[in-house]
Coordinates of C-alpha atoms in Angstrom, one line a residue:
Chain A
M28 CA 57.2 65.7 142.4
N29 CA 60.3 67.2 144.5
V30 CA 59.9 64.9 147.4
K31 CA 59.0 61.1 147.7
L32 CA 57.8 59.4 150.8
N33 CA 57.9 55.8 151.3
T34 CA 56.3 54.4 154.5
R35 CA 56.9 51.1 156.3
Q36 CA 56.1 49.5 159.7
A37 CA 59.0 48.4 162.3
A38 CA 57.2 46.8 165.0
D39 CA 55.1 49.9 166.5
V40 CA 57.1 52.5 164.8
T41 CA 56.3 53.8 161.4
V42 CA 59.4 54.6 159.4
V43 CA 58.9 57.2 156.8
E44 CA 61.8 57.3 154.3
V45 CA 62.1 60.8 152.9
S46 CA 64.0 61.5 149.6
G47 CA 64.3 64.8 147.6
R48 CA 64.1 68.4 148.5
I49 CA 61.8 69.4 151.6
T50 CA 61.3 73.1 150.4
L51 CA 58.4 75.8 150.4
G52 CA 55.5 74.3 148.5
E53 CA 55.1 70.8 147.1
G54 CA 57.9 69.1 149.3
A55 CA 57.0 70.7 152.7
N56 CA 53.2 70.3 151.9
A57 CA 53.6 66.5 151.2
L58 CA 55.9 66.0 154.2
R59 CA 53.2 67.8 156.4
D60 CA 50.3 66.0 154.9
A61 CA 52.0 62.5 155.5
I62 CA 52.8 63.2 159.1
T63 CA 49.2 64.4 159.8
T64 CA 47.6 61.7 158.1
L65 CA 49.8 59.2 160.1
A66 CA 49.2 60.8 163.4
A67 CA 45.6 61.0 162.7
N68 CA 45.3 57.3 162.0
G69 CA 46.9 56.5 165.4
H70 CA 50.8 56.2 164.3
Q71 CA 52.3 57.8 167.7
K72 CA 55.8 56.7 166.7
I73 CA 57.3 58.2 163.7
L74 CA 60.9 57.9 162.5
L75 CA 62.0 60.0 159.7
K76 CA 64.6 58.6 157.6
L77 CA 66.2 61.6 155.8
A78 CA 69.4 59.9 154.0
D79 CA 68.1 60.9 150.6
A80 CA 66.6 64.3 151.7
S81 CA 69.1 66.3 149.9
Y82 CA 68.0 69.9 150.9
I83 CA 65.7 71.4 153.6
D84 CA 65.0 74.9 153.5
S85 CA 63.4 77.0 156.3
S86 CA 59.8 75.9 155.4
G87 CA 60.8 72.3 155.6
L88 CA 62.2 73.1 159.0
G89 CA 59.1 74.7 160.1
V90 CA 57.0 71.5 159.1
L91 CA 59.4 69.3 161.0
V92 CA 59.3 71.4 164.2
A93 CA 55.6 71.8 163.8
A94 CA 55.1 68.2 163.2
F95 CA 57.3 67.4 166.3
A96 CA 55.3 69.7 168.6
S97 CA 51.9 68.6 167.5
L98 CA 52.8 65.0 167.7
T99 CA 54.4 65.4 171.2
N100 CA 51.5 67.3 172.4
Q101 CA 49.6 64.1 171.5
G102 CA 51.7 61.6 173.5
G103 CA 53.6 60.6 170.4
Q104 CA 57.2 60.7 169.3
L105 CA 59.0 62.2 166.1
K106 CA 62.7 61.3 165.7
M107 CA 65.0 61.5 162.7
L108 CA 67.5 59.1 161.1
D109 CA 70.5 59.5 158.9
V110 CA 70.4 63.2 158.5
M111 CA 72.6 64.4 155.5
P112 CA 75.5 66.9 156.3
R113 CA 74.0 69.8 154.8
V114 CA 70.7 69.2 156.9
K115 CA 72.8 68.4 159.9
D116 CA 74.5 71.6 159.7
L117 CA 71.3 73.6 159.6
L118 CA 70.1 71.8 162.8
L119 CA 73.4 72.5 164.4
I120 CA 73.2 76.2 163.4
T121 CA 69.6 76.5 164.5
K122 CA 70.1 74.5 167.7
L123 CA 67.2 72.4 166.6
Y124 CA 69.6 69.5 167.1
T125 CA 68.8 70.0 170.7
V126 CA 65.0 69.5 170.1
F127 CA 65.0 66.4 167.9
D128 CA 66.4 63.3 168.4
V129 CA 68.9 62.3 165.8
F130 CA 70.3 58.9 164.9
D131 CA 72.7 57.5 162.7
D132 CA 71.6 53.7 163.1
E133 CA 68.2 52.6 162.6
A134 CA 68.3 49.7 165.2
T135 CA 69.3 52.2 167.9
A136 CA 66.7 54.8 166.6
L137 CA 63.8 52.1 167.0
R138 CA 65.1 51.1 170.3
S139 CA 64.9 54.6 171.6
F140 CA 61.0 54.9 171.4
A141 CA 59.5 54.8 174.8
P142 CA 56.2 53.4 175.4
V143 CA 53.6 56.1 174.3
T144 CA 52.3 58.0 177.5
A145 CA 49.0 59.9 177.8
E146 CA 50.3 63.6 178.0
P147 CA 53.8 64.2 178.2
A148 CA 54.8 67.9 178.6
V149 CA 56.6 69.9 175.5
S150 CA 60.1 71.1 176.6
G151 CA 62.7 73.0 175.1
Q152 CA 66.4 72.7 175.8
Chain B
M21 CA 35.5 83.7 150.8
S22 CA 35.2 81.7 147.7
T23 CA 38.2 81.7 145.3
R24 CA 36.5 80.2 142.3
D25 CA 37.1 81.8 139.0
P26 CA 33.5 82.8 138.0
Y27 CA 34.2 82.6 134.3
L28 CA 35.5 79.1 134.4
S29 CA 33.6 75.8 134.8
D30 CA 34.7 72.7 136.5
E31 CA 35.0 70.8 133.1
S32 CA 38.0 70.9 130.7
D33 CA 38.0 70.6 126.9
D34 CA 40.1 68.2 124.9
H35 CA 43.3 70.3 125.8
G36 CA 42.7 70.0 129.4
K37 CA 41.7 73.8 129.6
P38 CA 38.8 74.6 131.8
T39 CA 35.8 75.8 129.6
I40 CA 33.8 79.0 130.0
D41 CA 31.1 78.3 132.5
L42 CA 27.4 79.2 131.0
D43 CA 26.3 80.4 134.4
I44 CA 28.9 83.1 134.8
D45 CA 28.6 84.9 137.9
S46 CA 30.6 88.1 137.3
P47 CA 29.3 91.6 137.8
A48 CA 31.1 92.8 134.6
F49 CA 29.3 89.8 132.5
R50 CA 26.0 90.7 133.9
S51 CA 26.3 94.2 133.1
A52 CA 27.4 93.1 129.4
E53 CA 24.5 90.8 129.3
L54 CA 22.0 93.5 130.4
K55 CA 23.6 95.9 128.0
G56 CA 23.3 93.4 125.3
E57 CA 19.5 92.9 126.0
H58 CA 18.8 96.6 126.0
V59 CA 20.0 96.9 122.5
R60 CA 18.1 94.0 121.5
V61 CA 14.8 95.4 122.8
V62 CA 15.6 98.6 121.5
T63 CA 16.3 97.2 118.0
L64 CA 13.3 94.9 118.3
M65 CA 11.0 97.8 119.2
G66 CA 12.2 99.7 116.2
I67 CA 11.3 96.7 113.7
L68 CA 8.1 96.2 115.5
G69 CA 7.3 100.0 115.1
S70 CA 8.2 100.1 111.6
L71 CA 6.0 97.1 111.0
L72 CA 3.1 98.7 112.8
L73 CA 3.5 101.8 110.7
L74 CA 3.3 99.7 107.5
V75 CA 0.3 97.9 108.6
L76 CA -1.7 101.2 109.6
V77 CA -0.5 102.6 106.1
R78 CA -2.1 99.7 104.5
A79 CA -5.0 99.8 106.4
I80 CA -5.7 103.5 105.9
T81 CA -5.0 103.0 102.2
A82 CA -7.6 100.3 101.9
I83 CA -10.1 102.1 104.0
A84 CA -9.3 105.2 101.4
Q85 CA -9.9 102.9 98.6
G86 CA -13.4 102.0 100.2
R87 CA -12.1 98.4 100.7
R88 CA -12.4 96.6 104.0
S89 CA -9.2 95.9 105.7
E90 CA -8.4 92.9 107.8
V91 CA -5.2 94.1 109.3
W92 CA -6.7 95.8 112.5
A93 CA -6.0 92.5 114.5
L94 CA -2.5 92.4 113.3
A95 CA -2.0 96.2 114.2
L96 CA -3.2 95.3 117.5
V97 CA -1.1 92.4 118.1
L98 CA 1.9 94.8 117.1
A99 CA 0.9 97.3 119.3
L100 CA 0.7 94.8 122.2
A101 CA 4.0 93.6 121.3
I102 CA 5.6 96.9 121.3
G103 CA 3.8 97.5 124.8
Y104 CA 5.3 94.6 126.3
E105 CA 8.7 95.3 124.9
A106 CA 8.6 98.9 126.4
V107 CA 7.6 97.2 129.8
W108 CA 10.5 94.9 129.4
L109 CA 12.8 97.7 128.4
V110 CA 12.0 99.7 131.6
Y111 CA 12.8 96.5 133.7
I112 CA 16.0 96.0 132.0
R113 CA 17.1 99.8 132.5
G114 CA 16.3 99.4 136.1
A115 CA 18.3 96.2 136.3
I116 CA 21.3 98.0 134.8
R117 CA 21.0 100.8 136.9
T118 CA 20.7 98.9 140.2
R119 CA 23.0 96.2 139.0
Q120 CA 20.4 93.5 139.9
K121 CA 20.5 90.0 138.4
V122 CA 17.7 89.0 136.2
S123 CA 16.8 85.2 137.0
R124 CA 17.0 82.6 134.4
T125 CA 13.3 82.1 134.8
W126 CA 12.6 85.8 133.8
W127 CA 14.9 85.4 130.6
R128 CA 13.2 82.1 129.7
N129 CA 9.8 83.4 130.0
S130 CA 10.7 86.5 127.9
V131 CA 11.8 84.3 125.1
I132 CA 8.9 82.2 125.1
L133 CA 6.5 85.3 125.1
E134 CA 8.3 86.8 122.3
S135 CA 8.1 83.6 120.2
L136 CA 4.3 83.5 120.8
L137 CA 3.9 87.1 119.2
P138 CA 4.4 85.9 115.6
T139 CA 2.3 82.8 116.3
A140 CA -0.5 85.1 117.6
A141 CA -0.1 87.0 114.4
L142 CA -0.5 83.9 112.2
F143 CA -3.5 82.6 114.3
L144 CA -5.1 86.2 113.4
Q145 CA -4.1 86.0 109.8
I146 CA -5.5 82.4 109.0
P147 CA -9.2 83.2 109.0
F148 CA -8.6 86.3 106.6
M149 CA -5.8 85.1 104.5
G150 CA -6.4 81.4 104.3
P151 CA -3.8 78.8 105.6
G152 CA -1.9 78.8 102.4
R153 CA -1.2 82.5 102.1
A154 CA -1.1 82.9 106.0
L155 CA 1.8 80.3 106.6
T156 CA 4.0 81.6 103.9
S157 CA 3.4 85.2 104.8
P158 CA 5.9 87.8 106.0
V159 CA 4.9 87.0 109.5
L160 CA 7.2 84.0 109.0
F161 CA 10.1 86.3 108.7
A162 CA 9.3 87.6 112.2
Y163 CA 10.2 84.3 113.7
F164 CA 13.6 84.5 112.3
F165 CA 14.0 88.2 113.4
F166 CA 13.2 87.0 117.0
I167 CA 15.6 84.1 116.8
L168 CA 18.4 86.5 115.3
L169 CA 18.0 89.0 118.0
S170 CA 18.2 86.2 120.4
T171 CA 21.9 85.9 120.0
L172 CA 22.1 89.2 121.8
H173 CA 21.0 87.4 125.2
L174 CA 24.7 85.8 124.9
D175 CA 23.2 82.5 126.2
P176 CA 23.1 79.6 123.6
R177 CA 20.5 78.1 125.5
L178 CA 17.9 80.9 125.1
S179 CA 18.7 81.1 121.5
R180 CA 17.9 77.3 121.1
L181 CA 14.8 78.0 123.0
A182 CA 13.9 80.8 121.0
G183 CA 14.1 78.3 117.8
V184 CA 12.0 75.6 119.6
G185 CA 9.5 78.1 120.7
S186 CA 9.1 79.6 117.2
A187 CA 8.9 76.0 115.8
A188 CA 6.4 75.0 118.2
G189 CA 4.2 78.0 117.5
Y190 CA 4.4 77.8 113.7
T191 CA 3.3 74.1 114.2
M192 CA 0.4 74.9 116.1
A193 CA -0.9 77.6 113.6
A194 CA -0.2 75.1 110.8
A195 CA -2.0 72.4 112.5
K196 CA -5.0 74.9 113.2
A197 CA -4.9 75.7 109.6
F198 CA -4.9 72.5 108.0
R199 CA -7.6 71.3 110.5
E200 CA -9.9 74.3 110.0
F201 CA -9.5 74.7 106.5
P202 CA -8.9 71.3 104.9
D203 CA -10.6 72.3 101.7
A204 CA -8.3 75.4 101.3
V205 CA -5.2 73.3 101.0
P206 CA -4.2 73.1 97.2
A207 CA -4.4 69.9 95.4
E208 CA -0.6 69.1 96.1
L209 CA -1.5 68.3 99.8
E210 CA 2.0 66.7 100.3
L211 CA 3.6 69.7 98.7
A212 CA 1.7 72.0 101.4
Y213 CA 2.7 70.0 104.2
A214 CA 6.2 69.6 103.1
V215 CA 6.6 73.3 102.8
S216 CA 5.2 73.8 106.6
F217 CA 7.4 71.1 107.7
S218 CA 10.4 72.7 106.2
C219 CA 9.6 75.9 107.9
V220 CA 9.4 74.2 111.2
I221 CA 12.8 72.5 110.4
C222 CA 14.2 75.8 109.4
L223 CA 12.9 77.6 112.5
L224 CA 14.7 74.9 114.7
L225 CA 17.9 75.0 112.9
G226 CA 17.6 78.7 113.1
G227 CA 17.6 78.6 116.8
F228 CA 20.5 76.1 116.8
V229 CA 22.5 78.2 114.5
A230 CA 21.8 81.2 116.8
G231 CA 22.4 79.2 119.7
T232 CA 26.1 78.3 118.2
I233 CA 26.5 82.2 117.3
A234 CA 25.6 83.4 120.7
G235 CA 27.7 80.8 122.5
Q236 CA 30.7 81.9 120.4
I237 CA 30.0 85.7 121.3
R238 CA 29.6 84.6 125.0
H239 CA 32.8 82.8 125.0
H240 CA 34.8 85.8 123.4
M241 CA 33.2 88.2 125.8
A242 CA 33.9 86.2 128.7
A243 CA 37.2 85.6 127.7
A244 CA 37.9 89.3 127.2
L245 CA 36.3 90.2 130.3
H246 CA 38.1 87.8 132.4
D247 CA 41.4 89.0 130.9
A248 CA 40.4 92.5 131.7
E249 CA 39.4 91.6 135.4
N250 CA 42.7 89.6 135.8
R251 CA 44.8 92.7 134.6
A252 CA 43.1 94.8 137.0
K253 CA 43.7 92.4 139.9
S254 CA 47.3 92.1 138.8
A255 CA 47.6 95.9 138.8
Q256 CA 46.1 96.0 142.4
M257 CA 48.2 93.4 143.5
E258 CA 51.4 95.1 142.1
H259 CA 50.2 98.2 143.9
D260 CA 49.7 96.7 147.2
L261 CA 53.2 95.0 146.8
E262 CA 54.7 98.3 146.0
I263 CA 53.3 99.7 149.3
A264 CA 54.5 96.7 151.2
R265 CA 57.9 96.8 149.5
S266 CA 58.4 100.7 150.4
I267 CA 57.2 99.9 154.1
H268 CA 59.8 97.1 154.5
Q269 CA 62.5 99.3 152.9
G270 CA 61.6 102.2 155.4
F271 CA 62.0 99.7 158.3
L272 CA 65.7 99.2 157.4
P273 CA 67.8 102.0 158.5
E274 CA 69.7 104.0 155.8
T275 CA 72.8 104.7 158.0
F276 CA 74.2 103.7 161.5
P277 CA 74.8 106.5 164.2
P278 CA 78.4 107.5 164.4
T279 CA 80.1 105.1 167.0
D280 CA 83.2 106.4 168.4
G281 CA 86.0 103.9 167.5
F282 CA 84.0 101.8 165.2
D283 CA 82.9 101.7 161.4
V284 CA 79.5 100.1 161.1
A285 CA 77.7 99.4 157.8
A286 CA 74.8 97.2 156.8
W287 CA 73.1 96.1 153.6
N288 CA 70.0 94.2 152.4
Q289 CA 68.6 93.0 149.0
P290 CA 65.4 91.1 148.9
A291 CA 65.1 88.0 146.7
G292 CA 61.7 88.8 145.4
E293 CA 59.1 91.6 145.4
I294 CA 59.1 92.0 149.2
G295 CA 61.8 90.9 151.7
W296 CA 61.6 89.1 154.9
D297 CA 65.1 89.8 156.4
Y298 CA 65.7 92.7 158.5
F299 CA 68.6 94.4 160.3
D300 CA 68.0 97.3 162.9
W301 CA 70.1 99.3 165.4
Q302 CA 69.0 101.4 168.2
R303 CA 70.7 103.5 171.0
L304 CA 70.0 102.2 174.2
G305 CA 69.8 104.5 177.4
D306 CA 73.0 103.7 178.6
G307 CA 74.7 104.6 175.4
R308 CA 75.2 101.1 173.9
L309 CA 74.4 100.2 170.5
A310 CA 72.0 97.3 170.1
V311 CA 72.4 95.8 166.5
T312 CA 69.7 93.2 165.4
V313 CA 69.7 91.1 162.4
A314 CA 66.6 88.6 161.7
D315 CA 65.7 86.1 159.1
V316 CA 61.8 85.0 159.1
A317 CA 61.3 81.3 157.9
G318 CA 59.3 80.9 154.6
Y319 CA 59.0 83.5 151.7
G320 CA 56.8 86.2 150.6
I321 CA 54.2 88.3 152.0
G322 CA 53.5 86.2 155.0
A323 CA 57.2 86.2 156.1
A324 CA 57.2 90.0 155.7
L325 CA 54.3 90.6 157.7
C326 CA 56.1 88.2 160.6
M327 CA 59.3 90.4 160.1
A328 CA 57.5 93.7 160.8
S329 CA 56.1 92.0 163.9
C330 CA 59.3 90.6 165.2
R331 CA 61.1 94.0 164.6
A332 CA 58.5 95.8 166.6
Y333 CA 58.6 93.4 169.6
A334 CA 62.5 93.4 169.5
R335 CA 62.8 97.2 169.6
A336 CA 60.3 97.7 172.4
T337 CA 61.7 94.8 174.4
L338 CA 65.5 95.9 173.9
A339 CA 64.5 99.4 175.0
A340 CA 63.0 98.2 178.3
E341 CA 65.0 95.0 179.2
P342 CA 68.8 95.5 179.1
E343 CA 69.6 91.8 179.9
L344 CA 69.7 90.0 176.5
R345 CA 68.7 86.5 177.7
S346 CA 65.6 87.8 179.3
A347 CA 64.8 90.0 176.2
L348 CA 65.2 87.2 174.0
G349 CA 62.9 85.0 176.1
R350 CA 60.2 87.7 176.2
V351 CA 60.4 88.3 172.4
N352 CA 60.0 84.7 171.8
R353 CA 56.9 84.3 174.1
L354 CA 55.4 87.3 172.0
L355 CA 56.1 85.8 168.7
Y356 CA 55.0 82.1 169.8
A357 CA 51.7 83.5 170.6
D358 CA 51.3 85.4 167.0
L359 CA 53.1 83.0 164.6
P360 CA 51.4 80.1 162.9
P361 CA 53.0 76.6 163.8
E362 CA 55.3 76.2 161.1
R363 CA 56.7 79.9 161.2
F364 CA 59.7 80.9 163.1
V365 CA 62.2 83.8 163.2
T366 CA 66.1 83.4 163.5
L367 CA 67.5 86.3 165.2
A368 CA 70.8 87.6 166.7
V369 CA 71.4 90.8 168.7
G370 CA 74.7 92.5 169.6
L371 CA 75.0 94.9 172.2
L372 CA 78.1 97.2 171.3
D373 CA 79.7 99.2 174.0
P374 CA 82.2 101.4 172.1
D375 CA 83.8 102.8 175.3
E376 CA 84.8 99.4 176.4
A377 CA 85.1 97.8 172.7
T378 CA 83.0 94.9 173.8
M379 CA 79.8 93.4 172.6
E380 CA 77.3 91.1 174.5
L381 CA 76.1 88.8 171.8
I382 CA 72.9 86.5 171.6
S383 CA 71.3 84.3 169.0
A384 CA 68.1 82.6 168.8
G385 CA 69.1 80.0 166.0
H386 CA 70.7 82.4 164.0
G387 CA 74.1 82.1 162.1
P388 CA 76.6 82.3 160.8
L389 CA 78.2 84.8 163.2
L390 CA 81.8 85.5 162.3
F391 CA 84.3 87.3 164.4
Y392 CA 87.7 88.1 162.5
L393 CA 90.7 88.7 164.9
S394 CA 92.9 91.0 162.8
A395 CA 96.0 90.4 164.9
E396 CA 95.8 86.7 164.6
K397 CA 94.3 86.6 161.1
R398 CA 91.8 84.1 161.9
F399 CA 88.0 83.6 162.2
R400 CA 86.4 82.7 165.7
S401 CA 82.5 81.3 165.0
Y402 CA 79.7 81.8 167.8
D403 CA 77.0 79.2 168.2
A404 CA 73.4 80.3 168.9
Q405 CA 72.1 80.2 172.6
G406 CA 68.9 78.4 171.5
V407 CA 66.4 77.6 169.0
P408 CA 64.7 80.1 166.6
L409 CA 61.9 82.3 168.1
G410 CA 58.6 81.4 167.9
L411 CA 58.9 77.6 167.6
L412 CA 58.7 76.5 171.4
P413 CA 56.9 78.0 174.3
D414 CA 59.7 78.3 176.6
P415 CA 63.0 77.3 175.0
N416 CA 65.4 78.7 178.1
Y417 CA 68.2 80.5 176.2
L418 CA 71.6 80.2 177.4
P419 CA 73.4 83.5 178.6
H420 CA 74.9 85.8 176.2
Q421 CA 78.6 85.7 175.2
L422 CA 81.0 88.7 175.4
L423 CA 83.4 89.7 172.6
R424 CA 86.3 92.0 172.9
F425 CA 87.4 93.9 170.0
G426 CA 91.1 94.5 169.1
P427 CA 92.2 97.1 166.7
G428 CA 90.8 96.2 163.2
D429 CA 88.7 93.2 164.5
I430 CA 85.7 92.5 162.4
F431 CA 82.2 91.1 163.5
A432 CA 79.8 90.2 160.8
F433 CA 76.1 89.2 161.0
F434 CA 74.9 87.5 158.0
T435 CA 71.6 85.7 157.0
E436 CA 71.9 82.4 155.2
G437 CA 71.1 83.8 151.7
F438 CA 74.9 84.7 151.6
I439 CA 75.8 81.1 152.4
E440 CA 73.2 79.1 150.1
W441 CA 73.4 81.0 146.9
A442 CA 74.5 78.4 144.6
N443 CA 76.3 78.5 141.3
P444 CA 74.9 76.7 138.2
Q445 CA 76.8 73.6 139.2
G446 CA 75.1 73.5 142.4
E447 CA 77.7 74.6 144.4
E448 CA 76.8 76.8 147.3
F449 CA 78.9 80.0 148.1
G450 CA 79.5 78.9 151.5
Q451 CA 81.3 80.0 154.8
K452 CA 84.7 79.2 153.6
R453 CA 84.6 81.8 150.7
L454 CA 82.7 84.4 153.0
K455 CA 85.6 84.3 155.3
E456 CA 88.0 84.5 152.6
V457 CA 86.6 87.7 151.3
I458 CA 86.4 89.3 154.6
Q459 CA 90.0 88.4 155.5
V460 CA 91.3 89.8 152.1
N461 CA 89.5 93.0 152.4
S462 CA 89.8 93.2 156.2
H463 CA 91.8 96.5 156.0
R464 CA 89.1 98.4 154.0
P465 CA 86.0 100.3 155.5
A466 CA 83.0 98.3 156.2
K467 CA 80.9 99.5 153.5
A468 CA 83.8 98.3 150.9
I469 CA 83.9 94.9 152.6
I470 CA 80.1 94.5 152.0
A471 CA 80.5 95.6 148.5
S472 CA 83.3 93.2 148.0
L473 CA 81.3 90.4 149.5
Y474 CA 78.3 91.0 147.2
A475 CA 80.6 91.2 144.3
A476 CA 82.3 87.9 145.0
L477 CA 78.9 86.4 145.6
V478 CA 77.6 87.6 142.3
E479 CA 80.8 86.4 140.3
F480 CA 80.7 83.0 141.9
T481 CA 77.0 82.3 141.1
G482 CA 76.9 83.7 137.7
S483 CA 73.3 83.4 136.1
T484 CA 71.4 81.7 138.8
P485 CA 68.8 83.8 140.5
Q486 CA 69.1 84.9 143.7
P487 CA 67.1 82.4 145.9
D488 CA 66.9 84.2 149.5
D489 CA 67.3 87.5 150.9
L490 CA 70.7 88.9 151.3
T491 CA 71.4 90.7 154.7
V492 CA 74.8 91.5 156.2
V493 CA 75.9 94.0 159.2
I494 CA 79.5 94.6 159.6
L495 CA 81.0 96.2 163.0
K496 CA 84.7 97.0 162.5
R497 CA 86.8 98.3 165.3
E498 CA 89.0 101.0 163.6
S499 CA 92.7 100.5 163.8
V500 CA 94.5 102.6 166.3

């Protein structure tokens, strides 16, 4: 498989460690399914650790944004950790860096998760 | 709508390949089945007709010789059989004409009924010929005719049923003969029983052999029809793709309008059968030239359809809304309503004012946007004013930026295919190389700059296939 996902709990935050390529097909589908399943099982705080995600294409980006919007609409939170330079560049060019919360340190990322509320609004920049 | 292959079952063989389904639900296969049945029934009627003729000749000969003939009952059975097959033939012809499906029950009933015909003939022969002659008469061969012809049903189950039905019918006739004429059995009782038993076994085996043959014929015919249908589907898909490709290419302007003081050129090369990038231009009412470049997320036909939608919205909005920030917001709202959740479009628009040599520039997540300043021999890069179109309902784009062109300055819109195409070692072409090529060729016409870019890209990437669409638009202010 192009992408590997490893899930663990850190208090009430679910950390999903992503490695491989998040691209059209297997990779993007696997990530989408994983986040959808977690959300359906009540995991409202999800931190994607992307240190080993070597490449992400537009399909992968679409999955991330759709997951972010979906989870936020349900009152949840999706954040990112340890994004590789290549992926960081992509987020910068597309200005998606302003939508996602991206962290370099796990402890800081975990502390940033607010208590889950009922129906927060989805807002852009 | 079901996408299950009608020829393949859910099971696999020892090599992991799906096996041919015994209940194939394909119009082509049903047609083949019915035509096979038509041939079988016509052949059977021919055989039965010949036998009837033979029997009648024997009867007439016997009468002519003043002997009594006992074959009238057999002639009646043959005539009834021919009548039944004629009715069945009419039904089959109707099914062929109306492309109707014949149920499994009808097929089974037909096989069972046909198996009973030789049995009926045996029952009629036994009182006249005695069990010994009747059970080993040529009527026995009639069973094997029916079993052999059952292979044309193309269904191993029906052939096996024919064998079982024939064996059961023969057994009933033999049981009747031995019970009603015990004294007629020769001294070698065991031999008589053994011969009858052997006939029953041969009939059963015949049915199973015919079933194997029918299965093989079915398998090969289904495979051939499956291949033919797949080829037809591929041809249709290729035809549809060709139409979509020509529509996509039709969207892309072949030339840019003459623009005083500026040399404008553009180029696109799809990565696959159909592209999902586009560039466009339109002359606005105030004389400015709107240049648009967009890249749809994803690949293939879905992305191409989104591209068409985006192009239409952008054209209509830019013609009506001169303020770029408002225009971008409007296009975003339209696309957000249309696009599925994971689909988005990066888009950049430049409004070129040739008289003022300025350009208003706005980008929704699109880059790279490179501005080469000829006098300073350096590049200035521009960031997007917000996220790609279609992702968020109200992204609140920042205002546009204003560029001023000096003599020889070049602005280049690219889609990311130019950056991301990597060589066999995995190294991407990158922005740095893009800039180097533009700078080295900055003195040349816009078209020549584009040609140099592509040549450099192909030389760098070597044998690796093009992973994404390539789109570039160059606006160069002519040197005074």
